[in-house]
mmCIF file of C-alpha atoms in Angstrom:
data_model
loop_
_atom_site.group_PDB
_atom_site.id
_atom_site.type_symbol
_atom_site.label_atom_id
_atom_site.label_comp_id
_atom_site.label_asym_id
_atom_site.label_seq_id
_atom_site.Cartn_x
_atom_site.Cartn_y
_atom_site.Cartn_z
ATOM 1 C CA UNK A 272 -4.880 -85.905 -8.444
ATOM 2 C CA UNK A 273 -7.731 -87.559 -9.680
ATOM 3 C CA UNK A 274 -9.705 -86.560 -6.834
ATOM 4 C CA UNK A 275 -8.652 -82.700 -7.308
ATOM 5 C CA UNK A 276 -9.963 -83.250 -10.868
ATOM 6 C CA UNK A 277 -13.314 -84.716 -9.693
ATOM 7 C CA UNK A 278 -13.757 -82.082 -7.115
ATOM 8 C CA UNK A 279 -13.026 -79.289 -9.738
ATOM 9 C CA UNK A 280 -15.375 -80.732 -12.111
ATOM 10 C CA UNK A 281 -18.078 -80.969 -9.624
ATOM 11 C CA UNK A 282 -17.386 -77.212 -8.480
ATOM 12 C CA UNK A 283 -17.576 -75.975 -12.138
ATOM 13 C CA UNK A 284 -20.962 -78.148 -12.485
ATOM 14 C CA UNK A 285 -22.322 -76.594 -9.552
ATOM 15 C CA UNK A 286 -21.312 -72.986 -10.743
ATOM 16 C CA UNK A 287 -22.633 -73.421 -14.170
ATOM 17 C CA UNK A 288 -26.079 -74.587 -12.736
ATOM 18 C CA UNK A 289 -26.240 -71.292 -10.677
ATOM 19 C CA UNK A 290 -25.399 -69.242 -13.393
ATOM 20 C CA UNK A 291 -28.774 -69.162 -15.399
ATOM 21 C CA UNK A 292 -30.939 -68.910 -12.213
ATOM 22 C CA UNK A 293 -28.938 -65.931 -11.159
ATOM 23 C CA UNK A 294 -29.238 -64.215 -14.469
ATOM 24 C CA UNK A 295 -32.997 -64.946 -14.642
ATOM 25 C CA UNK A 296 -33.308 -63.255 -11.230
ATOM 26 C CA UNK A 297 -31.282 -60.129 -12.169
ATOM 27 C CA UNK A 298 -33.146 -59.797 -15.505
ATOM 28 C CA UNK A 299 -36.479 -60.216 -13.736
ATOM 29 C CA UNK A 300 -35.779 -57.467 -11.413
ATOM 30 C CA UNK A 301 -34.804 -55.045 -14.097
ATOM 31 C CA UNK A 302 -37.740 -55.900 -16.141
ATOM 32 C CA UNK A 303 -39.801 -54.980 -13.027
ATOM 33 C CA UNK A 304 -37.772 -51.690 -12.792
ATOM 34 C CA UNK A 305 -39.350 -50.806 -16.163
ATOM 35 C CA UNK A 306 -42.961 -51.365 -14.961
ATOM 36 C CA UNK A 307 -42.376 -49.244 -11.922
ATOM 37 C CA UNK A 308 -41.058 -46.567 -14.237
ATOM 38 C CA UNK A 309 -44.247 -47.046 -16.350
ATOM 39 C CA UNK A 310 -46.631 -47.148 -13.392
ATOM 40 C CA UNK A 311 -44.821 -44.157 -11.330
ATOM 41 C CA UNK A 312 -43.579 -41.974 -13.965
ATOM 42 C CA UNK A 313 -39.925 -41.994 -12.812
ATOM 43 C CA UNK A 314 -36.643 -42.314 -14.440
ATOM 44 C CA UNK A 315 -34.634 -45.559 -14.567
ATOM 45 C CA UNK A 316 -32.416 -44.613 -11.587
ATOM 46 C CA UNK A 317 -35.079 -43.340 -9.209
ATOM 47 C CA UNK A 318 -37.383 -46.327 -10.204
ATOM 48 C CA UNK A 319 -34.521 -48.986 -9.443
ATOM 49 C CA UNK A 320 -33.570 -47.383 -6.143
ATOM 50 C CA UNK A 321 -37.218 -47.076 -4.945
ATOM 51 C CA UNK A 322 -38.005 -50.827 -6.014
ATOM 52 C CA UNK A 323 -34.709 -52.310 -4.614
ATOM 53 C CA UNK A 324 -34.854 -50.283 -1.288
ATOM 54 C CA UNK A 325 -38.601 -51.185 -0.870
ATOM 55 C CA UNK A 326 -37.812 -55.027 -1.487
ATOM 56 C CA UNK A 327 -34.892 -54.926 0.836
ATOM 57 C CA UNK A 328 -36.645 -52.950 3.629
ATOM 58 C CA UNK A 329 -39.546 -55.252 3.354
ATOM 59 C CA UNK A 330 -37.615 -58.444 3.609
ATOM 60 C CA UNK A 331 -34.289 -57.835 5.673
ATOM 61 C CA UNK A 332 -34.197 -54.049 6.272
ATOM 62 C CA UNK A 333 -35.498 -54.250 10.047
ATOM 63 C CA UNK A 334 -35.506 -57.450 12.660
ATOM 64 C CA UNK A 335 -39.367 -57.459 12.261
ATOM 65 C CA UNK A 336 -38.984 -57.865 8.401
ATOM 66 C CA UNK A 337 -36.325 -60.375 8.702
ATOM 67 C CA UNK A 338 -38.673 -62.678 11.116
ATOM 68 C CA UNK A 339 -41.551 -62.299 8.858
ATOM 69 C CA UNK A 340 -39.305 -63.113 5.847
ATOM 70 C CA UNK A 341 -38.200 -66.583 7.689
ATOM 71 C CA UNK A 342 -42.024 -67.107 8.357
ATOM 72 C CA UNK A 343 -42.695 -66.893 4.542
ATOM 73 C CA UNK A 344 -39.722 -68.932 3.881
ATOM 74 C CA UNK A 345 -40.548 -71.685 6.194
ATOM 75 C CA UNK A 346 -43.747 -73.172 4.344
ATOM 76 C CA UNK A 347 -41.744 -72.883 0.893
ATOM 77 C CA UNK A 348 -38.977 -74.785 2.275
ATOM 78 C CA UNK A 349 -41.596 -77.920 2.485
ATOM 79 C CA UNK A 350 -43.435 -77.302 -0.671
ATOM 80 C CA UNK A 351 -40.287 -76.755 -2.665
ATOM 81 C CA UNK A 352 -38.525 -79.978 -1.274
ATOM 82 C CA UNK A 353 -41.964 -81.802 -1.971
ATOM 83 C CA UNK A 354 -41.941 -80.784 -5.759
ATOM 84 C CA UNK A 355 -37.989 -81.442 -5.927
ATOM 85 C CA UNK A 356 -38.661 -84.953 -4.883
ATOM 86 C CA UNK A 357 -41.165 -85.387 -7.479
ATOM 87 C CA UNK A 358 -39.070 -83.595 -10.119
ATOM 88 C CA UNK A 359 -36.279 -85.816 -9.601
ATOM 89 C CA UNK A 360 -38.200 -89.009 -10.273
ATOM 90 C CA UNK A 361 -39.605 -87.512 -13.556
ATOM 91 C CA UNK A 362 -43.173 -86.713 -12.075
ATOM 92 C CA UNK A 363 -45.134 -83.434 -11.969
ATOM 93 C CA UNK A 364 -46.744 -83.384 -8.479
ATOM 94 C CA UNK A 365 -49.094 -80.419 -8.931
ATOM 95 C CA UNK A 366 -50.997 -81.733 -5.918
ATOM 96 C CA UNK A 367 -48.427 -80.410 -3.300
ATOM 97 C CA UNK A 368 -50.931 -77.906 -2.656
ATOM 98 C CA UNK A 369 -53.754 -80.288 -1.713
ATOM 99 C CA UNK A 370 -51.322 -82.331 0.288
ATOM 100 C CA UNK A 371 -50.164 -79.242 2.073
ATOM 101 C CA UNK A 372 -54.003 -78.491 2.729
ATOM 102 C CA UNK A 373 -54.575 -82.009 4.033
ATOM 103 C CA UNK A 374 -51.687 -81.699 6.402
ATOM 104 C CA UNK A 375 -53.135 -78.806 7.829
ATOM 105 C CA UNK A 376 -56.428 -80.537 8.485
ATOM 106 C CA UNK A 377 -54.924 -83.478 10.103
ATOM 107 C CA UNK A 378 -52.692 -81.264 12.279
ATOM 108 C CA UNK A 379 -55.551 -79.246 13.188
ATOM 109 C CA UNK A 380 -57.791 -82.187 13.868
ATOM 110 C CA UNK A 381 -55.094 -83.976 16.116
ATOM 111 C CA UNK A 382 -54.122 -80.827 17.828
ATOM 112 C CA UNK A 383 -57.666 -80.706 19.377
ATOM 113 C CA UNK A 384 -57.066 -83.704 21.346
ATOM 114 C CA UNK A 385 -57.013 -82.749 25.074
ATOM 115 C CA UNK A 386 -54.840 -84.251 27.765
ATOM 116 C CA UNK A 387 -51.593 -85.175 25.901
ATOM 117 C CA UNK A 388 -48.253 -84.116 27.043
ATOM 118 C CA UNK A 389 -46.246 -81.869 24.417
ATOM 119 C CA UNK A 390 -43.645 -84.423 24.011
ATOM 120 C CA UNK A 391 -46.107 -86.616 22.606
ATOM 121 C CA UNK A 392 -48.704 -84.219 21.076
ATOM 122 C CA UNK A 393 -46.231 -82.332 18.744
ATOM 123 C CA UNK A 394 -44.713 -85.332 17.060
ATOM 124 C CA UNK A 395 -48.238 -86.635 16.699
ATOM 125 C CA UNK A 396 -49.428 -83.686 14.863
ATOM 126 C CA UNK A 397 -46.362 -83.540 12.564
ATOM 127 C CA UNK A 398 -46.815 -87.584 11.977
ATOM 128 C CA UNK A 399 -50.468 -86.766 11.433
ATOM 129 C CA UNK A 400 -49.593 -84.238 8.748
ATOM 130 C CA UNK A 401 -47.084 -86.269 6.980
ATOM 131 C CA UNK A 402 -49.652 -89.425 6.944
ATOM 132 C CA UNK A 403 -52.417 -87.248 5.449
ATOM 133 C CA UNK A 404 -50.038 -85.780 2.882
ATOM 134 C CA UNK A 405 -48.466 -89.135 1.791
ATOM 135 C CA UNK A 406 -51.853 -90.670 1.539
ATOM 136 C CA UNK A 407 -53.387 -87.880 -0.637
ATOM 137 C CA UNK A 408 -50.220 -87.997 -3.179
ATOM 138 C CA UNK A 409 -49.938 -91.892 -2.970
ATOM 139 C CA UNK A 410 -53.299 -92.077 -4.659
ATOM 140 C CA UNK A 411 -52.467 -90.384 -7.874
ATOM 141 C CA UNK A 412 -49.028 -92.248 -7.698
ATOM 142 C CA UNK A 413 -50.967 -95.508 -7.536
ATOM 143 C CA UNK A 414 -53.229 -94.524 -10.355
ATOM 144 C CA UNK A 415 -50.187 -93.459 -12.569
ATOM 145 C CA UNK A 416 -48.194 -96.595 -11.602
ATOM 146 C CA UNK A 417 -50.967 -99.362 -12.038
ATOM 147 C CA UNK A 418 -53.212 -97.704 -14.760
ATOM 148 C CA UNK A 419 -50.957 -95.201 -16.575
ATOM 149 C CA UNK A 420 -53.188 -91.971 -15.811
ATOM 150 C CA UNK A 421 -51.506 -88.723 -15.987
ATOM 151 C CA UNK A 422 -50.327 -87.577 -12.506
ATOM 152 C CA UNK A 423 -50.945 -83.879 -13.414
ATOM 153 C CA UNK A 424 -54.679 -84.312 -14.089
ATOM 154 C CA UNK A 425 -55.242 -86.376 -10.903
ATOM 155 C CA UNK A 426 -53.394 -84.179 -8.623
ATOM 156 C CA UNK A 427 -54.989 -81.024 -9.989
ATOM 157 C CA UNK A 428 -58.364 -82.595 -9.102
ATOM 158 C CA UNK A 429 -57.083 -83.886 -5.557
ATOM 159 C CA UNK A 430 -56.359 -80.402 -4.951
ATOM 160 C CA UNK A 431 -59.954 -79.359 -5.410
ATOM 161 C CA UNK A 432 -61.078 -82.270 -3.349
ATOM 162 C CA UNK A 433 -58.761 -81.507 -0.640
ATOM 163 C CA UNK A 434 -59.897 -77.795 -0.446
ATOM 164 C CA UNK A 435 -63.756 -78.795 -0.384
ATOM 165 C CA UNK A 436 -63.287 -81.570 2.139
ATOM 166 C CA UNK A 437 -61.466 -79.363 4.504
ATOM 167 C CA UNK A 438 -64.102 -76.536 4.198
ATOM 168 C CA UNK A 439 -66.816 -79.038 4.896
ATOM 169 C CA UNK A 440 -64.946 -80.306 7.925
ATOM 170 C CA UNK A 441 -64.116 -76.804 9.228
ATOM 171 C CA UNK A 442 -67.657 -75.426 8.504
ATOM 172 C CA UNK A 443 -69.078 -78.753 9.793
ATOM 173 C CA UNK A 444 -68.103 -81.302 12.361
ATOM 174 C CA UNK A 445 -64.963 -79.336 13.508
ATOM 175 C CA UNK A 446 -66.394 -75.777 13.433
ATOM 176 C CA UNK A 447 -65.765 -73.403 16.199
ATOM 177 C CA UNK A 448 -69.187 -71.961 17.041
ATOM 178 C CA UNK A 449 -69.709 -68.454 15.397
ATOM 179 C CA UNK A 450 -66.412 -68.686 13.460
ATOM 180 C CA UNK A 451 -65.160 -70.025 10.122
ATOM 181 C CA UNK A 452 -62.312 -71.751 11.537
ATOM 182 C CA UNK A 453 -61.751 -75.045 13.790
ATOM 183 C CA UNK A 454 -61.240 -74.201 17.622
ATOM 184 C CA UNK A 455 -57.545 -73.225 18.667
ATOM 185 C CA UNK A 456 -55.415 -76.327 19.079
ATOM 186 C CA UNK A 457 -54.260 -77.429 22.397
ATOM 187 C CA UNK A 458 -51.123 -75.570 23.832
ATOM 188 C CA UNK A 459 -49.270 -78.884 23.906
ATOM 189 C CA UNK A 460 -49.648 -79.264 20.101
ATOM 190 C CA UNK A 461 -48.055 -75.959 19.467
ATOM 191 C CA UNK A 462 -44.554 -75.551 18.085
ATOM 192 C CA UNK A 463 -42.049 -73.345 20.192
ATOM 193 C CA UNK A 464 -41.729 -69.732 19.212
ATOM 194 C CA UNK A 465 -38.316 -69.161 20.303
ATOM 195 C CA UNK A 466 -38.498 -65.177 20.133
ATOM 196 C CA UNK A 467 -41.597 -65.159 22.056
ATOM 197 C CA UNK A 468 -45.423 -65.595 21.297
ATOM 198 C CA UNK A 469 -45.470 -62.056 19.867
ATOM 199 C CA UNK A 470 -43.246 -63.199 16.903
ATOM 200 C CA UNK A 471 -44.555 -65.870 14.510
ATOM 201 C CA UNK A 472 -41.189 -67.420 13.972
ATOM 202 C CA UNK A 473 -41.012 -70.980 15.454
ATOM 203 C CA UNK A 474 -38.894 -73.909 15.200
ATOM 204 C CA UNK A 475 -40.475 -75.156 12.082
ATOM 205 C CA UNK A 476 -38.124 -73.444 10.119
ATOM 206 C CA UNK A 477 -35.280 -75.558 11.666
ATOM 207 C CA UNK A 478 -37.451 -78.690 10.991
ATOM 208 C CA UNK A 479 -37.512 -77.343 7.518
ATOM 209 C CA UNK A 480 -33.654 -76.836 7.343
ATOM 210 C CA UNK A 481 -33.186 -80.256 8.786
ATOM 211 C CA UNK A 482 -35.403 -81.544 5.939
ATOM 212 C CA UNK A 483 -33.151 -79.903 3.479
ATOM 213 C CA UNK A 484 -30.371 -81.998 4.828
ATOM 214 C CA UNK A 485 -32.441 -85.107 5.137
ATOM 215 C CA UNK A 486 -33.645 -84.917 1.453
ATOM 216 C CA UNK A 487 -30.196 -84.520 0.199
ATOM 217 C CA UNK A 488 -28.919 -87.579 2.063
ATOM 218 C CA UNK A 489 -32.080 -89.400 0.820
ATOM 219 C CA UNK A 490 -31.568 -88.701 -2.795
ATOM 220 C CA UNK A 491 -27.639 -88.851 -2.965
ATOM 221 C CA UNK A 492 -26.555 -91.224 -0.486
ATOM 222 C CA UNK A 493 -29.082 -93.935 -0.235
ATOM 223 C CA UNK A 494 -30.123 -96.830 -2.511
ATOM 224 C CA UNK A 495 -33.906 -95.432 -2.449
ATOM 225 C CA UNK A 496 -32.667 -91.996 -3.745
ATOM 226 C CA UNK A 497 -30.570 -93.724 -6.357
ATOM 227 C CA UNK A 498 -33.456 -95.622 -7.694
ATOM 228 C CA UNK A 499 -35.596 -92.522 -7.808
ATOM 229 C CA UNK A 500 -33.183 -90.510 -9.638
ATOM 230 C CA UNK A 501 -32.752 -93.346 -11.901
ATOM 231 C CA UNK A 502 -36.362 -93.386 -12.860
ATOM 232 C CA UNK A 503 -36.276 -89.652 -13.434
ATOM 233 C CA UNK A 504 -33.220 -89.654 -15.668
ATOM 234 C CA UNK A 505 -34.406 -92.675 -17.780
ATOM 235 C CA UNK A 506 -37.286 -94.826 -16.785
ATOM 236 C CA UNK A 507 -36.509 -97.403 -19.468
ATOM 237 C CA UNK A 508 -32.851 -97.615 -18.675
ATOM 238 C CA UNK A 509 -33.777 -97.924 -15.168
ATOM 239 C CA UNK A 510 -36.073 -100.710 -15.394
ATOM 240 C CA UNK A 511 -33.440 -102.637 -17.639
ATOM 241 C CA UNK A 512 -31.173 -102.314 -14.684
ATOM 242 C CA UNK A 513 -33.679 -104.037 -12.589
ATOM 243 C CA UNK A 514 -35.357 -100.891 -10.977
ATOM 244 C CA UNK A 515 -39.108 -101.505 -10.112
ATOM 245 C CA UNK A 516 -40.664 -98.253 -11.839
ATOM 246 C CA UNK A 517 -44.081 -98.778 -10.384
ATOM 247 C CA UNK A 518 -42.964 -99.028 -6.891
ATOM 248 C CA UNK A 519 -40.691 -96.029 -7.282
ATOM 249 C CA UNK A 520 -43.523 -93.770 -8.735
ATOM 250 C CA UNK A 521 -45.713 -94.729 -5.885
ATOM 251 C CA UNK A 522 -42.913 -94.128 -3.395
ATOM 252 C CA UNK A 523 -41.752 -90.944 -4.781
ATOM 253 C CA UNK A 524 -45.219 -89.486 -4.787
ATOM 254 C CA UNK A 525 -45.743 -90.620 -1.192
ATOM 255 C CA UNK A 526 -42.415 -89.169 0.076
ATOM 256 C CA UNK A 527 -43.441 -85.787 -1.743
ATOM 257 C CA UNK A 528 -46.884 -85.827 -0.257
ATOM 258 C CA UNK A 529 -45.394 -86.631 3.267
ATOM 259 C CA UNK A 530 -43.145 -83.713 3.065
ATOM 260 C CA UNK A 531 -45.822 -81.463 1.914
ATOM 261 C CA UNK A 532 -48.262 -82.480 4.523
ATOM 262 C CA UNK A 533 -45.370 -81.774 7.230
ATOM 263 C CA UNK A 534 -45.271 -78.395 5.944
ATOM 264 C CA UNK A 535 -49.031 -78.077 6.595
ATOM 265 C CA UNK A 536 -48.622 -79.422 9.841
ATOM 266 C CA UNK A 537 -45.745 -76.873 10.718
ATOM 267 C CA UNK A 538 -47.751 -74.124 9.399
ATOM 268 C CA UNK A 539 -50.722 -75.222 11.908
ATOM 269 C CA UNK A 540 -48.783 -75.812 15.040
ATOM 270 C CA UNK A 541 -46.220 -73.079 14.551
ATOM 271 C CA UNK A 542 -48.369 -70.340 12.879
ATOM 272 C CA UNK A 543 -52.306 -70.560 12.408
ATOM 273 C CA UNK A 544 -53.034 -72.736 15.564
ATOM 274 C CA UNK A 545 -56.226 -73.809 13.646
ATOM 275 C CA UNK A 546 -57.707 -74.562 10.271
ATOM 276 C CA UNK A 547 -59.389 -72.017 8.386
ATOM 277 C CA UNK A 548 -62.195 -71.763 5.840
ATOM 278 C CA UNK A 549 -60.446 -71.475 2.283
ATOM 279 C CA UNK A 550 -61.975 -69.393 -0.215
ATOM 280 C CA UNK A 551 -59.124 -70.140 -2.392
ATOM 281 C CA UNK A 552 -55.853 -72.292 -2.253
ATOM 282 C CA UNK A 553 -53.015 -71.191 -0.105
ATOM 283 C CA UNK A 554 -50.553 -71.161 -2.992
ATOM 284 C CA UNK A 555 -47.948 -72.535 -0.833
ATOM 285 C CA UNK A 556 -47.976 -75.539 -3.111
ATOM 286 C CA UNK A 557 -47.904 -73.854 -6.425
ATOM 287 C CA UNK A 558 -45.194 -71.411 -5.300
ATOM 288 C CA UNK A 559 -43.227 -74.588 -4.335
ATOM 289 C CA UNK A 560 -43.221 -75.457 -7.936
ATOM 290 C CA UNK A 561 -41.390 -72.207 -8.774
ATOM 291 C CA UNK A 562 -39.248 -72.676 -5.839
ATOM 292 C CA UNK A 563 -38.193 -76.171 -6.950
ATOM 293 C CA UNK A 564 -37.593 -75.082 -10.618
ATOM 294 C CA UNK A 565 -35.262 -72.317 -9.622
ATOM 295 C CA UNK A 566 -33.475 -74.447 -7.268
ATOM 296 C CA UNK A 567 -32.850 -77.081 -10.074
ATOM 297 C CA UNK A 568 -34.495 -79.449 -7.911
ATOM 298 C CA UNK A 569 -31.439 -79.688 -5.326
ATOM 299 C CA UNK A 570 -32.202 -79.303 -1.722
ATOM 300 C CA UNK A 571 -29.602 -76.677 -1.198
ATOM 301 C CA UNK A 572 -31.070 -74.793 -4.309
ATOM 302 C CA UNK A 573 -34.453 -75.004 -2.843
ATOM 303 C CA UNK A 574 -33.259 -73.459 0.344
ATOM 304 C CA UNK A 575 -31.843 -70.473 -1.374
ATOM 305 C CA UNK A 576 -34.964 -69.974 -4.017
ATOM 306 C CA UNK A 577 -37.310 -70.474 -0.887
ATOM 307 C CA UNK A 578 -35.475 -67.523 0.717
ATOM 308 C CA UNK A 579 -35.755 -65.558 -2.269
ATOM 309 C CA UNK A 580 -39.460 -66.086 -2.716
ATOM 310 C CA UNK A 581 -40.239 -65.740 1.010
ATOM 311 C CA UNK A 582 -38.413 -62.393 0.859
ATOM 312 C CA UNK A 583 -40.273 -61.195 -1.992
ATOM 313 C CA UNK A 584 -43.588 -62.252 -0.451
ATOM 314 C CA UNK A 585 -42.690 -60.622 2.710
ATOM 315 C CA UNK A 586 -41.749 -57.446 1.092
ATOM 316 C CA UNK A 587 -45.239 -57.009 -0.485
ATOM 317 C CA UNK A 588 -46.586 -54.761 2.120
ATOM 318 C CA UNK A 589 -43.625 -52.197 1.982
ATOM 319 C CA UNK A 590 -44.058 -52.332 -1.625
ATOM 320 C CA UNK A 591 -47.403 -50.887 -1.137
ATOM 321 C CA UNK A 592 -46.314 -48.084 1.269
ATOM 322 C CA UNK A 593 -43.809 -47.006 -1.438
ATOM 323 C CA UNK A 594 -46.651 -46.689 -3.851
ATOM 324 C CA UNK A 595 -45.730 -49.657 -5.866
ATOM 325 C CA UNK A 596 -48.263 -52.293 -6.696
ATOM 326 C CA UNK A 597 -47.736 -55.436 -4.492
ATOM 327 C CA UNK A 598 -48.368 -57.433 -7.751
ATOM 328 C CA UNK A 599 -44.866 -56.429 -8.938
ATOM 329 C CA UNK A 600 -43.690 -59.427 -6.745
ATOM 330 C CA UNK A 601 -45.806 -61.942 -8.676
ATOM 331 C CA UNK A 602 -44.427 -60.473 -11.654
ATOM 332 C CA UNK A 603 -41.035 -60.859 -10.777
ATOM 333 C CA UNK A 604 -41.782 -64.406 -9.780
ATOM 334 C CA UNK A 605 -43.347 -65.050 -13.148
ATOM 335 C CA UNK A 606 -40.490 -63.937 -14.933
ATOM 336 C CA UNK A 607 -38.047 -65.923 -13.217
ATOM 337 C CA UNK A 608 -40.032 -68.863 -13.948
ATOM 338 C CA UNK A 609 -40.260 -67.984 -17.590
ATOM 339 C CA UNK A 610 -36.387 -67.684 -17.818
ATOM 340 C CA UNK A 611 -36.019 -71.069 -15.803
ATOM 341 C CA UNK A 612 -38.552 -72.709 -17.947
ATOM 342 C CA UNK A 613 -36.640 -71.361 -20.939
ATOM 343 C CA UNK A 614 -33.557 -72.870 -19.715
ATOM 344 C CA UNK A 615 -35.008 -76.451 -19.484
ATOM 345 C CA UNK A 616 -36.551 -75.995 -22.965
ATOM 346 C CA UNK A 617 -33.325 -75.311 -24.296
ATOM 347 C CA UNK A 618 -31.427 -78.098 -22.845
ATOM 348 C CA UNK A 619 -34.215 -80.488 -23.975
ATOM 349 C CA UNK A 620 -33.919 -79.008 -27.624
ATOM 350 C CA UNK A 621 -30.048 -79.623 -27.200
ATOM 351 C CA UNK A 622 -30.234 -83.236 -26.009
ATOM 352 C CA UNK A 623 -33.036 -83.951 -28.853
ATOM 353 C CA UNK A 624 -30.537 -82.652 -31.465
ATOM 354 C CA UNK A 625 -27.557 -84.610 -30.128
ATOM 355 C CA UNK A 626 -29.600 -87.914 -30.081
ATOM 356 C CA UNK A 627 -30.746 -87.027 -33.653
ATOM 357 C CA UNK A 628 -27.110 -86.529 -34.678
ATOM 358 C CA UNK A 629 -26.068 -89.742 -33.119
ATOM 359 C CA UNK A 630 -28.785 -91.719 -34.864
ATOM 360 C CA UNK A 631 -28.125 -89.950 -38.287
ATOM 361 C CA UNK A 632 -24.227 -90.195 -37.689
#
């Protein structure tokens, strides 16, 4: 009987967690409809049909659009999980973008090594991306743990350092003559495109899905995950319980960076096959923040929200064909983030009032 009650409580908690994100998505879509009405001069019914049809056809309407949606989903799985690990530890790792970029660079550089068999070369590329991302994230993690500096400021600066460093390497020592890229990586370093070379979808998607399961096991089934979550929930109580706060801050940032770096490596080995000069950020890392927030920093939630954001990004071209500005996608994403942030603020205010009531009572 007790087990049934526990299972029922867990199910209710899970459903209550899903309610607000679902509501925020629905509200965001209908607010977007009003902007389509204003831009196109259509009535509400026509604007709704036009917007929803364009998004559906551009993301899931054809076999090609489904494949491209999954291509967009893949990097968001990694960056969403990277942000989720940091959030669970009470950290705001804005530097996932830079760690993703460093993963791209490491994979592109290692992928150029000739003469290696694929069974060695592919894991080496992926491990190289993970190591680069982990190191890049561990630096601001170390500074926060040992010196007390704010990880938000440091990771933002590390993003810019990563972008300019990679651009220097792409246009300098690793430059392909006459191009703003590195040479193509060796065939032995490429991930398998299981639907053929003409389709960009590759086994990196399955690596991302496997990582969802691994991160869940890490956070909820291991001592390491318990300590990370304890630090995120209440660092003072965690320290009182004998948990090393500084060690876990550095560890959380390193794990977060390793996941982001792996995402960059998968992007190179499965999609780009080279590092490209960046005129701005890739935005996969920044989108990963929204993915993690909407998914409530839970691996399964990240999988679902990455699918949503990937579908929206994939549909942008089809929106233009329907005479709807592709910026409507960013509008929908922004509204979702605002509502999710409002939920966090509401809960924070509620908890603060409960604490004040306990103190005054």
